[in-house]
Amino acid sequence: MSDQTRDTYEQLALRLAAANRVCVLTGAGVSRESGVPTFREADGLWNKYRPEELANVDAFLRNPELVWEWYSWRRELIGEVSPNPGHYALAEIEQRVPQFTLATQNVDNLHRAAGSVNVVELHGNIMRNKCQKCGVVFKEGDPENEFVFEKGTLPVCACGKKGLLRPDIVWFGEMLPEDAIQQAWEEAGQADVFLSVGTSTVVYPAAALPFTAKQAGAYLVEINPNPTELTPLADLVFSEPSGEALPKVVAKLRELQA
Ligand code: APR
């Protein structure tokens, strides 16, 4: 059968079944069906709050209590949501291809919660804290990560510099973790198939990854109900929610690999 007669889910499943290296970039859209708001849609976070006031280090140093209050609200919201079928489908694809890298812009930890293993956190992880002064990032289970915000309380690091603790999130104007972006670049440049899922593809350097993959010869797929800068370049576009498209692709992949 030619590609014209196969549905797009089967076309992608065939590409994944034949691929050696698969790389994925996800954005807030992949968590939308879990109930986590995106940033730039009509009901997105940046329409309710000003990123300049909340998601940058100057805002934090100017008003750490306001920033902690906002991130504690987001952390609480994320603590109550679960991965959706799109997250689980990506975790299953990882198990079904030889080499798989999932670079995410999301800080909600839902890919790991769904079982994804090789997750590259480009923008950090809201469940972790770090010291604004000495830069140490606290690991899961460290008491510094157990901080619960209350008005008038601000967590301070035990380092000699008395730095304030802050969420381990990359804020506007800050560099991404060097090892994370390096790994994502390398994998994007070697991918046979690159999936861009649930991102508006406007925030760099993460947004450059799908373009880099395409230039390096990857088969480029976009999954997003709305068009983006990337759409005209994609070899295959699923203009639908990732929680609906990805499970259909996995169903076809299971048939092919049965
Ligand atoms: N499935 C797939 N995509 C979806 C879904 C869905 N169910 N719902 C919405 N989308 C798409 C929207 O069409 C939009 O293009 O998800 C995208 C979300 O875009 P943004 O809100 O801009 O989020 P993102 O691309 O992740 O933003 C990148 O910007 O604010 C910074 O650091 C923050 O990591 C974030 C970065």
PDB file of C-alpha atoms and ligand atoms in Angstrom:
ATOM      1  CA  MET A   1       0.000   0.000   0.000  1.00  0.00           C
ATOM      2  CA  SER A   2       1.299   3.512  -0.747  1.00  0.00           C
ATOM      3  CA  ASP A   3       1.487   6.234   1.888  1.00  0.00           C
ATOM      4  CA  GLN A   4      -1.645   7.808   0.372  1.00  0.00           C
ATOM      5  CA  THR A   5      -3.705   4.784   1.341  1.00  0.00           C
ATOM      6  CA  ARG A   6      -2.265   4.443   4.843  1.00  0.00           C
ATOM      7  CA  ASP A   7      -3.664   6.680   7.553  1.00  0.00           C
ATOM      8  CA  THR A   8      -1.241   9.101   9.185  1.00  0.00           C
ATOM      9  CA  TYR A   9      -1.122   7.053  12.402  1.00  0.00           C
ATOM     10  CA  GLU A  10       0.120   4.059  10.444  1.00  0.00           C
ATOM     11  CA  GLN A  11       2.547   6.210   8.459  1.00  0.00           C
ATOM     12  CA  LEU A  12       4.167   7.420  11.674  1.00  0.00           C
ATOM     13  CA  ALA A  13       4.088   3.946  13.235  1.00  0.00           C
ATOM     14  CA  LEU A  14       5.962   2.580  10.199  1.00  0.00           C
ATOM     15  CA  ARG A  15       8.575   5.314  10.520  1.00  0.00           C
ATOM     16  CA  LEU A  16       9.013   4.605  14.250  1.00  0.00           C
ATOM     17  CA  ALA A  17       9.254   0.842  13.664  1.00  0.00           C
ATOM     18  CA  ALA A  18      12.052   1.437  11.147  1.00  0.00           C
ATOM     19  CA  ALA A  19      13.858   4.104  13.178  1.00  0.00           C
ATOM     20  CA  ASN A  20      17.041   3.625  15.147  1.00  0.00           C
ATOM     21  CA  ARG A  21      17.110   7.021  16.899  1.00  0.00           C
ATOM     22  CA  VAL A  22      13.940   8.901  17.874  1.00  0.00           C
ATOM     23  CA  CYS A  23      13.998  12.344  19.505  1.00  0.00           C
ATOM     24  CA  VAL A  24      11.001  14.206  20.906  1.00  0.00           C
ATOM     25  CA  LEU A  25      10.508  17.804  22.031  1.00  0.00           C
ATOM     26  CA  THR A  26       7.461  18.442  24.188  1.00  0.00           C
ATOM     27  CA  GLY A  27       5.859  21.635  25.428  1.00  0.00           C
ATOM     28  CA  ALA A  28       2.970  22.590  27.675  1.00  0.00           C
ATOM     29  CA  GLY A  29       0.411  21.243  25.196  1.00  0.00           C
ATOM     30  CA  VAL A  30       1.279  17.637  26.034  1.00  0.00           C
ATOM     31  CA  SER A  31       0.137  18.290  29.629  1.00  0.00           C
ATOM     32  CA  ARG A  32      -2.998  20.232  28.667  1.00  0.00           C
ATOM     33  CA  GLU A  33      -5.178  17.079  28.799  1.00  0.00           C
ATOM     34  CA  SER A  34      -3.889  16.492  32.316  1.00  0.00           C
ATOM     35  CA  GLY A  35      -5.368  19.827  33.346  1.00  0.00           C
ATOM     36  CA  VAL A  36      -2.115  21.803  33.395  1.00  0.00           C
ATOM     37  CA  PRO A  37      -2.591  25.227  31.735  1.00  0.00           C
ATOM     38  CA  THR A  38      -0.361  26.166  28.799  1.00  0.00           C
ATOM     39  CA  PHE A  39       1.305  29.559  28.563  1.00  0.00           C
ATOM     40  CA  ARG A  40       0.220  31.276  25.347  1.00  0.00           C
ATOM     41  CA  GLU A  41      -3.269  30.076  24.605  1.00  0.00           C
ATOM     42  CA  ALA A  42      -6.363  32.158  25.297  1.00  0.00           C
ATOM     43  CA  ASP A  43      -6.622  30.741  28.837  1.00  0.00           C
ATOM     44  CA  GLY A  44      -2.845  30.410  29.200  1.00  0.00           C
ATOM     45  CA  LEU A  45      -0.773  31.455  32.195  1.00  0.00           C
ATOM     46  CA  TRP A  46       0.802  34.414  30.468  1.00  0.00           C
ATOM     47  CA  ASN A  47      -2.663  35.885  29.918  1.00  0.00           C
ATOM     48  CA  LYS A  48      -3.332  35.905  33.652  1.00  0.00           C
ATOM     49  CA  TYR A  49       0.091  36.690  35.026  1.00  0.00           C
ATOM     50  CA  ARG A  50       3.021  38.726  33.746  1.00  0.00           C
ATOM     51  CA  PRO A  51       6.090  36.556  33.179  1.00  0.00           C
ATOM     52  CA  GLU A  52       8.198  39.655  33.748  1.00  0.00           C
ATOM     53  CA  GLU A  53       6.854  39.736  37.333  1.00  0.00           C
ATOM     54  CA  LEU A  54       7.142  36.048  38.073  1.00  0.00           C
ATOM     55  CA  ALA A  55       9.456  34.038  35.866  1.00  0.00           C
ATOM     56  CA  ASN A  56      12.726  35.920  36.005  1.00  0.00           C
ATOM     57  CA  VAL A  57      15.480  36.338  38.571  1.00  0.00           C
ATOM     58  CA  ASP A  58      15.040  40.137  38.951  1.00  0.00           C
ATOM     59  CA  ALA A  59      11.390  39.614  39.886  1.00  0.00           C
ATOM     60  CA  PHE A  60      12.489  36.962  42.378  1.00  0.00           C
ATOM     61  CA  LEU A  61      15.098  39.179  44.018  1.00  0.00           C
ATOM     62  CA  ARG A  62      12.669  42.111  44.010  1.00  0.00           C
ATOM     63  CA  ASN A  63       9.743  40.171  45.479  1.00  0.00           C
ATOM     64  CA  PRO A  64      10.702  36.594  46.424  1.00  0.00           C
ATOM     65  CA  GLU A  65       7.491  36.116  48.393  1.00  0.00           C
ATOM     66  CA  LEU A  66       5.255  36.823  45.341  1.00  0.00           C
ATOM     67  CA  VAL A  67       7.323  34.479  43.162  1.00  0.00           C
ATOM     68  CA  TRP A  68       7.267  31.741  45.814  1.00  0.00           C
ATOM     69  CA  GLU A  69       3.509  32.204  46.229  1.00  0.00           C
ATOM     70  CA  TRP A  70       2.986  31.721  42.457  1.00  0.00           C
ATOM     71  CA  TYR A  71       5.258  28.708  42.160  1.00  0.00           C
ATOM     72  CA  SER A  72       3.738  27.130  45.253  1.00  0.00           C
ATOM     73  CA  TRP A  73       0.307  27.474  43.598  1.00  0.00           C
ATOM     74  CA  ARG A  74       1.646  25.867  40.401  1.00  0.00           C
ATOM     75  CA  ARG A  75       3.415  23.124  42.419  1.00  0.00           C
ATOM     76  CA  GLU A  76       0.178  22.362  44.295  1.00  0.00           C
ATOM     77  CA  LEU A  77      -1.812  22.231  41.011  1.00  0.00           C
ATOM     78  CA  ILE A  78       0.755  19.916  39.444  1.00  0.00           C
ATOM     79  CA  GLY A  79       0.781  17.747  42.570  1.00  0.00           C
ATOM     80  CA  GLU A  80      -2.923  17.039  41.929  1.00  0.00           C
ATOM     81  CA  VAL A  81      -2.747  16.101  38.216  1.00  0.00           C
ATOM     82  CA  SER A  82      -1.735  12.862  36.526  1.00  0.00           C
ATOM     83  CA  PRO A  83      -0.140  11.948  33.226  1.00  0.00           C
ATOM     84  CA  ASN A  84      -2.568  11.655  30.297  1.00  0.00           C
ATOM     85  CA  PRO A  85      -2.636   9.065  27.449  1.00  0.00           C
ATOM     86  CA  GLY A  86      -0.181  11.218  25.478  1.00  0.00           C
ATOM     87  CA  HIS A  87       2.451  10.948  28.216  1.00  0.00           C
ATOM     88  CA  TYR A  88       1.934   7.189  28.492  1.00  0.00           C
ATOM     89  CA  ALA A  89       2.111   6.753  24.710  1.00  0.00           C
ATOM     90  CA  LEU A  90       5.497   8.528  24.612  1.00  0.00           C
ATOM     91  CA  ALA A  91       6.738   6.297  27.439  1.00  0.00           C
ATOM     92  CA  GLU A  92       5.663   3.213  25.435  1.00  0.00           C
ATOM     93  CA  ILE A  93       7.312   4.443  22.225  1.00  0.00           C
ATOM     94  CA  GLU A  94      10.545   4.780  24.231  1.00  0.00           C
ATOM     95  CA  GLN A  95      10.347   1.051  25.016  1.00  0.00           C
ATOM     96  CA  ARG A  96       9.688   0.140  21.383  1.00  0.00           C
ATOM     97  CA  VAL A  97      12.578   1.902  19.616  1.00  0.00           C
ATOM     98  CA  PRO A  98      16.340   1.310  20.003  1.00  0.00           C
ATOM     99  CA  GLN A  99      17.344   4.836  21.043  1.00  0.00           C
ATOM    100  CA  PHE A 100      14.883   7.402  22.406  1.00  0.00           C
ATOM    101  CA  THR A 101      15.402  10.862  23.884  1.00  0.00           C
ATOM    102  CA  LEU A 102      12.585  13.024  25.246  1.00  0.00           C
ATOM    103  CA  ALA A 103      13.596  16.679  25.606  1.00  0.00           C
ATOM    104  CA  THR A 104      10.900  18.549  27.471  1.00  0.00           C
ATOM    105  CA  GLN A 105      10.294  22.226  28.127  1.00  0.00           C
ATOM    106  CA  ASN A 106       7.799  21.230  30.798  1.00  0.00           C
ATOM    107  CA  VAL A 107       8.685  21.380  34.468  1.00  0.00           C
ATOM    108  CA  ASP A 108       5.684  19.342  35.652  1.00  0.00           C
ATOM    109  CA  ASN A 109       7.460  15.976  36.015  1.00  0.00           C
ATOM    110  CA  LEU A 110       4.575  14.215  34.207  1.00  0.00           C
ATOM    111  CA  HIS A 111       6.793  12.427  31.662  1.00  0.00           C
ATOM    112  CA  ARG A 112       8.738  10.716  34.454  1.00  0.00           C
ATOM    113  CA  ALA A 113       5.477   9.982  36.275  1.00  0.00           C
ATOM    114  CA  ALA A 114       4.227   8.250  33.092  1.00  0.00           C
ATOM    115  CA  GLY A 115       7.347   6.059  32.966  1.00  0.00           C
ATOM    116  CA  SER A 116       9.545   7.929  30.484  1.00  0.00           C
ATOM    117  CA  VAL A 117      13.184   7.244  31.353  1.00  0.00           C
ATOM    118  CA  ASN A 118      15.514   9.231  29.106  1.00  0.00           C
ATOM    119  CA  VAL A 119      13.987  12.625  29.872  1.00  0.00           C
ATOM    120  CA  VAL A 120      16.069  15.760  29.275  1.00  0.00           C
ATOM    121  CA  GLU A 121      14.622  18.595  31.378  1.00  0.00           C
ATOM    122  CA  LEU A 122      15.508  21.711  29.366  1.00  0.00           C
ATOM    123  CA  HIS A 123      13.719  24.142  31.695  1.00  0.00           C
ATOM    124  CA  GLY A 124      14.190  22.368  35.029  1.00  0.00           C
ATOM    125  CA  ASN A 125      11.665  20.689  37.287  1.00  0.00           C
ATOM    126  CA  ILE A 126       9.177  22.442  39.587  1.00  0.00           C
ATOM    127  CA  MET A 127       9.428  19.658  42.181  1.00  0.00           C
ATOM    128  CA  ARG A 128      13.074  20.553  42.887  1.00  0.00           C
ATOM    129  CA  ASN A 129      14.585  23.615  44.599  1.00  0.00           C
ATOM    130  CA  LYS A 130      18.010  25.167  44.218  1.00  0.00           C
ATOM    131  CA  CYS A 131      20.019  27.880  45.948  1.00  0.00           C
ATOM    132  CA  GLN A 132      19.995  31.265  44.223  1.00  0.00           C
ATOM    133  CA  LYS A 133      23.508  31.990  45.526  1.00  0.00           C
ATOM    134  CA  CYS A 134      25.551  28.767  45.586  1.00  0.00           C
ATOM    135  CA  GLY A 135      23.579  27.118  42.774  1.00  0.00           C
ATOM    136  CA  VAL A 136      23.275  23.712  44.453  1.00  0.00           C
ATOM    137  CA  VAL A 137      20.246  21.782  43.119  1.00  0.00           C
ATOM    138  CA  PHE A 138      18.531  19.686  45.773  1.00  0.00           C
ATOM    139  CA  LYS A 139      17.540  16.141  44.903  1.00  0.00           C
ATOM    140  CA  GLU A 140      14.219  14.391  45.398  1.00  0.00           C
ATOM    141  CA  GLY A 141      13.807  13.615  49.118  1.00  0.00           C
ATOM    142  CA  ASP A 142      16.215  16.343  50.287  1.00  0.00           C
ATOM    143  CA  PRO A 143      14.583  18.358  53.099  1.00  0.00           C
ATOM    144  CA  GLU A 144      15.201  21.542  51.079  1.00  0.00           C
ATOM    145  CA  ASN A 145      12.653  20.254  48.552  1.00  0.00           C
ATOM    146  CA  GLU A 146       9.990  19.808  51.201  1.00  0.00           C
ATOM    147  CA  PHE A 147       9.512  23.571  51.686  1.00  0.00           C
ATOM    148  CA  VAL A 148       5.851  24.616  51.853  1.00  0.00           C
ATOM    149  CA  PHE A 149       5.288  28.329  51.305  1.00  0.00           C
ATOM    150  CA  GLU A 150       3.569  30.326  54.025  1.00  0.00           C
ATOM    151  CA  LYS A 151       3.313  34.117  54.049  1.00  0.00           C
ATOM    152  CA  GLY A 152       6.302  35.585  55.812  1.00  0.00           C
ATOM    153  CA  THR A 153       8.490  32.482  55.353  1.00  0.00           C
ATOM    154  CA  LEU A 154      11.281  32.246  52.802  1.00  0.00           C
ATOM    155  CA  PRO A 155      13.575  29.213  52.583  1.00  0.00           C
ATOM    156  CA  VAL A 156      17.285  29.935  52.982  1.00  0.00           C
ATOM    157  CA  CYS A 157      20.111  27.650  51.884  1.00  0.00           C
ATOM    158  CA  ALA A 158      22.504  26.263  54.503  1.00  0.00           C
ATOM    159  CA  CYS A 159      25.446  27.451  52.364  1.00  0.00           C
ATOM    160  CA  GLY A 160      27.693  30.066  53.842  1.00  0.00           C
ATOM    161  CA  LYS A 161      26.275  32.593  51.375  1.00  0.00           C
ATOM    162  CA  LYS A 162      22.807  32.504  52.952  1.00  0.00           C
ATOM    163  CA  GLY A 163      21.233  32.219  49.513  1.00  0.00           C
ATOM    164  CA  LEU A 164      17.469  32.097  49.078  1.00  0.00           C
ATOM    165  CA  LEU A 165      16.098  28.779  47.834  1.00  0.00           C
ATOM    166  CA  ARG A 166      14.140  29.024  44.562  1.00  0.00           C
ATOM    167  CA  PRO A 167      12.393  26.531  42.273  1.00  0.00           C
ATOM    168  CA  ASP A 168      14.848  24.694  39.988  1.00  0.00           C
ATOM    169  CA  ILE A 169      13.309  26.288  36.900  1.00  0.00           C
ATOM    170  CA  VAL A 170      15.056  28.116  34.059  1.00  0.00           C
ATOM    171  CA  TRP A 171      13.662  31.666  34.098  1.00  0.00           C
ATOM    172  CA  PHE A 172      13.549  34.077  31.196  1.00  0.00           C
ATOM    173  CA  GLY A 173      17.012  35.396  30.431  1.00  0.00           C
ATOM    174  CA  GLU A 174      18.742  32.473  32.145  1.00  0.00           C
ATOM    175  CA  MET A 175      20.901  29.837  30.483  1.00  0.00           C
ATOM    176  CA  LEU A 176      19.525  26.327  30.108  1.00  0.00           C
ATOM    177  CA  PRO A 177      21.428  23.570  31.954  1.00  0.00           C
ATOM    178  CA  GLU A 178      24.514  23.035  29.749  1.00  0.00           C
ATOM    179  CA  ASP A 179      24.408  19.226  29.858  1.00  0.00           C
ATOM    180  CA  ALA A 180      20.686  19.164  29.022  1.00  0.00           C
ATOM    181  CA  ILE A 181      20.829  21.400  25.961  1.00  0.00           C
ATOM    182  CA  GLN A 182      24.044  19.695  24.754  1.00  0.00           C
ATOM    183  CA  GLN A 183      22.387  16.264  24.922  1.00  0.00           C
ATOM    184  CA  ALA A 184      19.230  17.556  23.215  1.00  0.00           C
ATOM    185  CA  TRP A 185      21.253  19.164  20.374  1.00  0.00           C
ATOM    186  CA  GLU A 186      23.221  15.952  19.810  1.00  0.00           C
ATOM    187  CA  GLU A 187      20.127  13.751  19.730  1.00  0.00           C
ATOM    188  CA  ALA A 188      18.195  16.162  17.496  1.00  0.00           C
ATOM    189  CA  GLY A 189      21.097  16.194  15.046  1.00  0.00           C
ATOM    190  CA  GLN A 190      21.155  12.386  14.807  1.00  0.00           C
ATOM    191  CA  ALA A 191      17.449  11.569  14.942  1.00  0.00           C
ATOM    192  CA  ASP A 192      15.829   9.440  12.230  1.00  0.00           C
ATOM    193  CA  VAL A 193      12.421  10.644  13.451  1.00  0.00           C
ATOM    194  CA  PHE A 194      11.791  13.871  15.420  1.00  0.00           C
ATOM    195  CA  LEU A 195       8.417  14.541  17.081  1.00  0.00           C
ATOM    196  CA  SER A 196       7.516  18.079  18.132  1.00  0.00           C
ATOM    197  CA  VAL A 197       4.567  17.714  20.505  1.00  0.00           C
ATOM    198  CA  GLY A 198       2.491  20.451  22.141  1.00  0.00           C
ATOM    199  CA  THR A 199       4.803  23.387  21.766  1.00  0.00           C
ATOM    200  CA  SER A 200       4.265  26.778  20.137  1.00  0.00           C
ATOM    201  CA  THR A 201       7.919  26.591  19.020  1.00  0.00           C
ATOM    202  CA  VAL A 202       8.601  30.237  19.977  1.00  0.00           C
ATOM    203  CA  VAL A 203      10.995  29.987  22.928  1.00  0.00           C
ATOM    204  CA  TYR A 204      14.653  29.419  22.021  1.00  0.00           C
ATOM    205  CA  PRO A 205      16.963  27.561  22.220  1.00  0.00           C
ATOM    206  CA  ALA A 206      14.477  24.677  22.727  1.00  0.00           C
ATOM    207  CA  ALA A 207      12.433  25.789  19.707  1.00  0.00           C
ATOM    208  CA  ALA A 208      15.473  25.382  17.445  1.00  0.00           C
ATOM    209  CA  LEU A 209      15.650  21.624  18.063  1.00  0.00           C
ATOM    210  CA  PRO A 210      13.014  20.506  15.516  1.00  0.00           C
ATOM    211  CA  PHE A 211      14.495  22.791  12.850  1.00  0.00           C
ATOM    212  CA  THR A 212      17.949  21.373  13.580  1.00  0.00           C
ATOM    213  CA  ALA A 213      16.634  17.831  13.309  1.00  0.00           C
ATOM    214  CA  LYS A 214      14.952  18.541   9.982  1.00  0.00           C
ATOM    215  CA  GLN A 215      18.109  20.131   8.579  1.00  0.00           C
ATOM    216  CA  ALA A 216      20.072  17.065   9.670  1.00  0.00           C
ATOM    217  CA  GLY A 217      17.700  14.801   7.730  1.00  0.00           C
ATOM    218  CA  ALA A 218      15.160  13.674  10.336  1.00  0.00           C
ATOM    219  CA  TYR A 219      11.587  12.793   9.395  1.00  0.00           C
ATOM    220  CA  LEU A 220       9.814  15.648  11.175  1.00  0.00           C
ATOM    221  CA  VAL A 221       6.391  15.245  12.783  1.00  0.00           C
ATOM    222  CA  GLU A 222       4.332  17.922  14.563  1.00  0.00           C
ATOM    223  CA  ILE A 223       1.448  17.156  16.920  1.00  0.00           C
ATOM    224  CA  ASN A 224      -0.472  20.309  17.803  1.00  0.00           C
ATOM    225  CA  PRO A 225      -4.127  21.346  17.283  1.00  0.00           C
ATOM    226  CA  ASN A 226      -2.856  24.749  16.149  1.00  0.00           C
ATOM    227  CA  PRO A 227      -0.328  25.634  13.443  1.00  0.00           C
ATOM    228  CA  THR A 228       3.122  26.926  14.413  1.00  0.00           C
ATOM    229  CA  GLU A 229       6.247  28.219  12.645  1.00  0.00           C
ATOM    230  CA  LEU A 230       7.277  24.588  12.304  1.00  0.00           C
ATOM    231  CA  THR A 231       4.124  23.335  10.572  1.00  0.00           C
ATOM    232  CA  PRO A 232       5.140  24.150   6.968  1.00  0.00           C
ATOM    233  CA  LEU A 233       8.403  22.245   7.478  1.00  0.00           C
ATOM    234  CA  ALA A 234       6.909  19.094   8.977  1.00  0.00           C
ATOM    235  CA  ASP A 235       6.683  15.869   6.946  1.00  0.00           C
ATOM    236  CA  LEU A 236       3.586  14.851   8.888  1.00  0.00           C
ATOM    237  CA  VAL A 237       1.222  17.066  10.917  1.00  0.00           C
ATOM    238  CA  PHE A 238      -1.410  15.858  13.391  1.00  0.00           C
ATOM    239  CA  SER A 239      -3.698  18.838  14.025  1.00  0.00           C
ATOM    240  CA  GLU A 240      -5.213  17.213  17.081  1.00  0.00           C
ATOM    241  CA  PRO A 241      -4.556  16.817  20.801  1.00  0.00           C
ATOM    242  CA  SER A 242      -1.509  14.676  21.576  1.00  0.00           C
ATOM    243  CA  GLY A 243      -3.539  12.629  24.059  1.00  0.00           C
ATOM    244  CA  GLU A 244      -5.651  11.460  21.092  1.00  0.00           C
ATOM    245  CA  ALA A 245      -3.075  11.169  18.302  1.00  0.00           C
ATOM    246  CA  LEU A 246      -0.229   9.410  20.129  1.00  0.00           C
ATOM    247  CA  PRO A 247      -2.250   6.447  21.471  1.00  0.00           C
ATOM    248  CA  LYS A 248      -3.493   5.785  17.905  1.00  0.00           C
ATOM    249  CA  VAL A 249       0.103   5.726  16.662  1.00  0.00           C
ATOM    250  CA  VAL A 250       1.110   3.353  19.468  1.00  0.00           C
ATOM    251  CA  ALA A 251      -1.818   1.037  18.627  1.00  0.00           C
ATOM    252  CA  LYS A 252      -0.514   0.767  15.043  1.00  0.00           C
ATOM    253  CA  LEU A 253       3.072   0.321  16.318  1.00  0.00           C
ATOM    254  CA  ARG A 254       1.970  -2.583  18.545  1.00  0.00           C
ATOM    255  CA  GLU A 255       0.369  -4.256  15.487  1.00  0.00           C
ATOM    256  CA  LEU A 256       3.550  -3.798  13.444  1.00  0.00           C
ATOM    257  CA  GLN A 257       5.740  -5.169  16.231  1.00  0.00           C
ATOM    258  CA  ALA A 258       3.399  -7.988  17.294  1.00  0.00           C
TER     259      ALA A 258
HETATM  260  N1  APR B   1      -2.045  18.518  22.482  1.00  0.00           N
HETATM  261  C1  APR B   1      -1.005  19.056  21.796  1.00  0.00           C
HETATM  262  N2  APR B   1      -0.745  20.386  21.747  1.00  0.00           N
HETATM  263  C2  APR B   1      -1.598  21.195  22.401  1.00  0.00           C
HETATM  264  C3  APR B   1      -2.701  20.718  23.134  1.00  0.00           C
HETATM  265  C4  APR B   1      -2.907  19.312  23.155  1.00  0.00           C
HETATM  266  N3  APR B   1      -3.935  18.765  23.826  1.00  0.00           N
HETATM  267  N4  APR B   1      -3.348  21.791  23.676  1.00  0.00           N
HETATM  268  C5  APR B   1      -2.660  22.879  23.305  1.00  0.00           C
HETATM  269  N5  APR B   1      -1.619  22.538  22.533  1.00  0.00           N
HETATM  270  C6  APR B   1      -0.593  23.400  21.936  1.00  0.00           C
HETATM  271  C7  APR B   1      -1.025  24.816  21.662  1.00  0.00           C
HETATM  272  O1  APR B   1      -1.603  24.933  20.382  1.00  0.00           O
HETATM  273  C8  APR B   1       0.320  25.562  21.718  1.00  0.00           C
HETATM  274  O2  APR B   1       0.917  25.629  20.429  1.00  0.00           O
HETATM  275  O3  APR B   1       0.433  23.513  22.901  1.00  0.00           O
HETATM  276  C9  APR B   1       1.193  24.687  22.619  1.00  0.00           C
HETATM  277  C10 APR B   1       1.542  25.346  23.938  1.00  0.00           C
HETATM  278  O4  APR B   1       2.337  26.477  23.653  1.00  0.00           O
HETATM  279  P1  APR B   1       2.857  27.389  24.850  1.00  0.00           P
HETATM  280  O5  APR B   1       1.728  27.691  25.742  1.00  0.00           O
HETATM  281  O6  APR B   1       3.655  28.494  24.222  1.00  0.00           O
HETATM  282  O7  APR B   1       3.839  26.422  25.670  1.00  0.00           O
HETATM  283  P2  APR B   1       5.324  26.009  25.297  1.00  0.00           P
HETATM  284  O8  APR B   1       5.515  25.897  23.815  1.00  0.00           O
HETATM  285  O9  APR B   1       5.644  24.803  26.100  1.00  0.00           O
HETATM  286  O10 APR B   1       6.183  27.255  25.860  1.00  0.00           O
HETATM  287  C11 APR B   1       7.594  27.118  25.821  1.00  0.00           C
HETATM  288  O11 APR B   1       7.769  29.128  27.180  1.00  0.00           O
HETATM  289  O12 APR B   1       6.901  30.326  28.951  1.00  0.00           O
HETATM  290  C12 APR B   1       7.971  29.529  28.545  1.00  0.00           C
HETATM  291  O13 APR B   1       9.325  28.150  29.876  1.00  0.00           O
HETATM  292  C13 APR B   1       8.025  28.272  29.378  1.00  0.00           C
HETATM  293  O14 APR B   1       8.522  26.025  28.694  1.00  0.00           O
HETATM  294  C14 APR B   1       7.745  27.155  28.376  1.00  0.00           C
HETATM  295  C15 APR B   1       8.172  27.775  27.056  1.00  0.00           C
END
